[in-house]
Amino acid sequence: MALQILIQGFVLSGLYALIAVGFTMIFSVGRVLNLAYGVYIMLGGYIYYAALQEAGLPVFASFILAILAGVTFGLLTYLLLVRRLEDNPIAVEISTLILAVVMQALIVVIFGAAPKTMWPVIRGVLRFEGISVTMNILLATGVSWVVLGSLMAFVRYTHLGRAIRAVSMDRKGAVISGIEPSFISMVTWALSGAFGAIAGVFFATFTQLDSHMWVFPLIISVAVVIVGGIGSIVGSLIAAHIIGFVETITTTIIAAELRGVSTMLLIILVLLIRPKGLFGRAEL
Amino acid sequence: MSIDRETMRYLGWWLAFGVLMCLLPLVVGTGTLRILIFAHFLAMFAMSWDFLSGRTGYISFGHPFLIGIAGYTTAILSFRFGVPIYYSIPAAVVATIVGGTLFFLPALRIRGTYFALVTLAFMEILYQLTKVVAPKITGGTRGMSGLESIVSGAVNNYYMSFGIMFVIGVVLWLLIRTRLGVALSAIRMNEEAVRSTGHSTTKLKLFAFSVSAAVSGVGGAFYVHYIGSIAPRGMFEINFLFTILVAALLGGAETIIGPIMGAYFLTVLLEYLRPVMPGMERYLLYGGIALVLYVVRPAGIYSLIADAGRKVQEWRR
Amino acid sequence: MTATAGPLLEVRDLHMTFGGIRAVQGISFQVAEGETLGLIGPNGAGKTTVFNMIMAELKPTSGEIWFGGENITRVPTHERVKRGIARTYQVPQPFGEMSVGSNIRVGMAPDDIWKLIAVGADPAAEAEIGRSVGFSDEQIDMLPSELAMGDLRRLEMARNVAVSPRLLLLDEVFAGLTLREIGQISELLVEKKRKDGLTYIIVSHDLRALAPLVDRVIVMSFGELIAEGSFDEVVKDEAVRDAYLGQ
Amino acid sequence: MAQLSISGLDVFYGRAQALHGVSLEVEAGRIVAVVGPNGAGKSTLLDSIIGLTRRRGQIQFEGRDIGRMAPARIVRLGIGYAPERGNLFPFMGVKENLLVGAYRKRDAIEENLRTVFDLFPRLEERQNQETATQSGGERQMASLGRALMSSPKLLMVDEPTLGLAPRVCLEIAAVLKDLNERLGLTIVITEQNANFAMSLAQEVYLLETGRIGDRRTPEELRESADIAAAYFGD
């Protein structure tokens, strides 16, 4: 049982970290909460599905298309909506929530209300000490770590990445260093869309595609931000693991139906004890 | 309470609105009345949201949570334990205020953007819990149906729902015209400065919240008895939240009259589009309208009409 | 005006540390009822931090604050206001979507939910307060966004006068004002003091404007008190000159 | 012709006017100080030169009108800025802060890093320490260093001595002098600390309530009663 919790916990946490990172990034750089973030995840899943299972494109091409869709939609959210409301975080919150519901309706109009089952990205099962893990989940965990690792390298070792962190820490300091914050915002929204789409492809293979699937990842992202604080990527990673393990332990030891409830209670607890999050500091 | 001339004039308008709506069943059929009944309930929820969020700027994404507490309380009491609805409905309202306060009070300590997220999380908790905790009582995922109705027939229900909405509307409207209303708006604009003028903002926010919860409680309790069933889906759902939010924002937050207008507009639009757009297209359409209107005109329909009225007056002069 | 034995406000050994930075290190001073105290010092000396602590917007790391003979160190902001302390901000903080009159209304409102509902607003009294700080009747209906900087400072004054304070903390009241506006605000301060017996603590970098108003001046530098005395004494003080002009 | 010339500069914050028709000239290779009490508009002046405010009037740098340019372009033209209190990136190490400063000048990073570390050996010792945990003096050095990373021709420093102990002020003064003499950098500083400014600069402007006086030498200014009047009203 302990081994099972360990494996499941890591697998789930990896996925949660991947889901949350795009959301956290927007919050760190622009100090706004993008409630349409879940839509990038849904869009990633649906576009991948349409390309692979309806248009018959190869896996790789479908994946690229999904990412492009995420990037495009992320950019559009920023350019058409958020940029006009940027000095009012509450307006951003409300309008992105409305946008999410609009997109949910659009998905139903295009793909219908019935849930769709996605093929796993790769097939096969790995058995180990009486525990079986699908190759698909292992791949997802692997991709998650690779993506997060590349992101960390990107923000640490490239000029553009450092500029993103600079804007998130001190906007004036960044501007007088010659950085254009609006360009940085566009880059982060595009990246956020890409991360959402990648996470969405895997998330959808674990559950299924339906027009409500954007809510749960959004709640997870929110939970990661609240638990981790407006945090460093490392802070978000740790927060994702706390949430992932708490959930795994609750569902395997107490009751499977309580999935989600433990996360909510964790959010409330953290907000009451440390409203700035466990690792709260203004950094990406 | 001193009532000035302007208040009297507006009360006249309220009265005219009331009389007009009371005469409506003489003219229109029961189909239209049934649509309007939904508008009335939506208006109650939107006003409740507006009184808390529109006024104080503490955006609640958890109003379905409040409505749900009320709905479940009266449904369980009357359906499972045979409590007469004369008792179960007041009990539901009390439960909403107490239960809501228990959850929201800690959240009211949290500033700005986080408040909305925490209330959203509450809604999700209740959704999960009703499915798994004591399903024998709550009915689990399927909920309960066959709840006792208060009055029967479209006309009676129309008058009842309109009456409740009208009373709530007038009371809330009078409330926001007092100095309390001014103080609550001031919280939205600058909470710090309200404190430094000698107010306990905690007390003010708690009051606004209790009123909002009471209104949601009344609305929620009557609503479930009207539709005769309750289930976690449809209740604790973002689509429901979305409808409330859009009604309040479309009409124009912070006005009480706005949310009523928004609720009528939304329900009627939704119904008249039904033949043309049978499914989710309607959400797509009015979500789109709401989005554009919100970005272009955050103050809502009410402000458009108010502006138009002002222009007409200027023109007549 | 109630006569109190001893000082109206007394600050005892206040300390404030942010992270590792000691913003205020052991400040003590007193203000007598009816006195006008100037609080000056170079940029970053910790003057506003002292105001924030007197208003309970910041919790001091250590030290005590006494008002009217009572230890108020643990009393929250709105209770301090009720006891008679009010302040203005360096950057005026009006309620942006409300008219001047409504801004004053918030200040006049009692901290009691039922009275807020039952007792109607008194536009005449609001207008009276507005006029007393120099607003024209027309301006009472204006929005803050339509006002000039000097008028915004008046509005802050008006909202503070509305809470009927005994002690008023004025933070950089002359900043961003034209010479004419400075004259008007000064006159207003003198007038209010004459009529209502107000006590002031004024923070200002505009010493020329401050000089005629103050009875006594205290000087802060690097979070410490470096001088105290009449205006003329203080500005001739070697340590003060060094603090401002550098050595 | 002057390297930097400003004429009739008006700056507003909302309805409040922070600068009133400010004009000044800075010749290449000089150290110029703008002196004045708190709130006179010193930071606003430098913010306006680098393009951070809504401004009206003429600002020319090396003959080009920069009065409407965005900060990024102005930085690229060769103006470096160390603002009041630094505006450093608190959770980055010193070296990373410096690298951000090189955002617009990536072909001379090694060279510029060497220059900065030679000027401030202490920064090299602590290059990986987060600036959030550093002393005021070290932060001031890091801020100057970051400005130097874009290879500026003109360096603007806002209140270099703010909150610093006298010993550290002397250190900063020595570095600024060195930059000016050895590397030929034009330097504009603003100071409340008038004596510091007059000991360092060759030319001084007195800024008072958003208005600026004529260019003077430190001696002229010291002999006039204007400074004391500006500060103490006597």
XYZ file of C-alpha atoms in Angstrom, chain D residues 48-175:
128
model
C 10.793 61.347 -17.193
C 14.158 61.306 -18.952
C 14.102 57.498 -19.123
C 10.491 57.587 -20.349
C 8.460 56.373 -17.382
C 6.057 59.300 -17.085
C 3.532 61.077 -19.234
C 5.577 64.071 -20.225
C 5.376 67.213 -22.306
C 8.272 69.274 -23.591
C 11.579 68.597 -25.287
C 14.115 66.026 -24.239
C 17.080 65.530 -26.541
C 19.844 62.996 -26.151
C 22.812 63.330 -28.513
C 20.652 65.331 -30.860
C 17.757 62.864 -30.942
C 14.377 63.655 -29.552
C 13.635 61.060 -26.875
C 10.638 62.875 -25.404
C 8.195 60.366 -26.843
C 10.294 57.232 -26.873
C 9.621 54.131 -24.805
C 12.132 53.293 -22.056
C 13.488 50.267 -23.926
C 14.684 52.449 -26.820
C 16.085 55.118 -24.559
C 18.111 52.503 -22.704
C 19.436 51.230 -26.013
C 20.488 54.738 -27.046
C 22.815 54.786 -24.055
C 21.157 56.069 -20.914
C 21.544 53.965 -17.775
C 19.438 54.542 -14.697
C 19.857 53.569 -11.064
C 16.591 54.631 -9.443
C 15.958 55.561 -5.829
C 16.139 52.467 -3.626
C 17.353 50.434 -6.577
C 14.267 48.585 -7.816
C 16.355 45.449 -7.835
C 14.934 41.978 -8.388
C 14.830 40.762 -4.805
C 14.878 36.997 -5.361
C 17.649 36.976 -7.918
C 21.290 36.834 -7.062
C 23.507 39.853 -7.681
C 24.925 38.407 -10.862
C 21.496 37.617 -12.251
C 20.412 41.180 -11.521
C 23.393 42.369 -13.491
C 22.566 40.037 -16.375
C 19.072 41.499 -16.602
C 20.757 44.869 -16.959
C 22.466 43.462 -20.048
C 19.109 42.679 -21.704
C 19.710 45.292 -24.430
C 23.494 44.875 -24.636
C 24.363 41.230 -24.989
C 27.625 41.500 -26.903
C 29.642 42.969 -24.055
C 28.451 40.996 -21.060
C 31.815 39.588 -19.968
C 33.520 42.939 -20.348
C 30.826 44.831 -18.461
C 30.674 42.237 -15.690
C 34.428 42.646 -15.274
C 34.072 46.414 -15.047
C 31.334 46.181 -12.423
C 33.121 43.590 -10.339
C 36.340 45.611 -10.457
C 34.479 48.659 -9.247
C 32.668 46.751 -6.499
C 34.720 43.736 -5.416
C 32.096 43.077 -2.752
C 29.530 42.301 -5.448
C 31.792 39.695 -6.956
C 32.246 38.023 -3.571
C 28.491 37.862 -3.107
C 27.402 37.385 -6.683
C 24.989 34.586 -5.830
C 23.397 36.182 -2.790
C 19.783 37.289 -3.304
C 19.537 41.059 -3.227
C 16.565 40.851 -0.845
C 18.969 39.848 1.897
C 21.649 42.443 1.199
C 22.515 45.647 3.004
C 21.491 49.053 1.684
C 25.016 49.804 0.477
C 25.327 46.547 -1.426
C 21.977 47.117 -3.058
C 23.014 50.583 -4.158
C 26.126 49.054 -5.708
C 24.117 46.349 -7.435
C 21.757 48.964 -8.787
C 24.627 51.031 -10.174
C 26.136 47.861 -11.569
C 22.923 46.879 -13.315
C 22.726 50.296 -14.947
C 26.308 49.950 -16.156
C 25.578 46.598 -17.812
C 23.887 48.308 -20.758
C 27.158 50.176 -21.560
C 25.574 53.587 -21.060
C 27.113 56.844 -22.191
C 25.081 58.721 -19.618
C 24.432 57.348 -16.150
C 21.597 58.714 -14.017
C 21.606 57.982 -10.298
C 18.681 58.945 -8.086
C 19.671 59.756 -4.509
C 22.741 57.518 -4.342
C 23.172 58.229 -0.621
C 19.586 57.639 0.502
C 19.622 55.734 3.764
C 23.338 55.008 3.585
C 25.934 55.499 6.306
C 28.504 58.296 5.646
C 31.325 55.812 5.101
C 29.364 54.027 2.355
C 28.487 57.384 0.790
C 32.172 58.121 0.412
C 32.692 54.770 -1.262
C 29.882 55.458 -3.740
C 31.254 58.925 -4.432
C 34.685 57.496 -5.208
C 33.194 55.019 -7.672
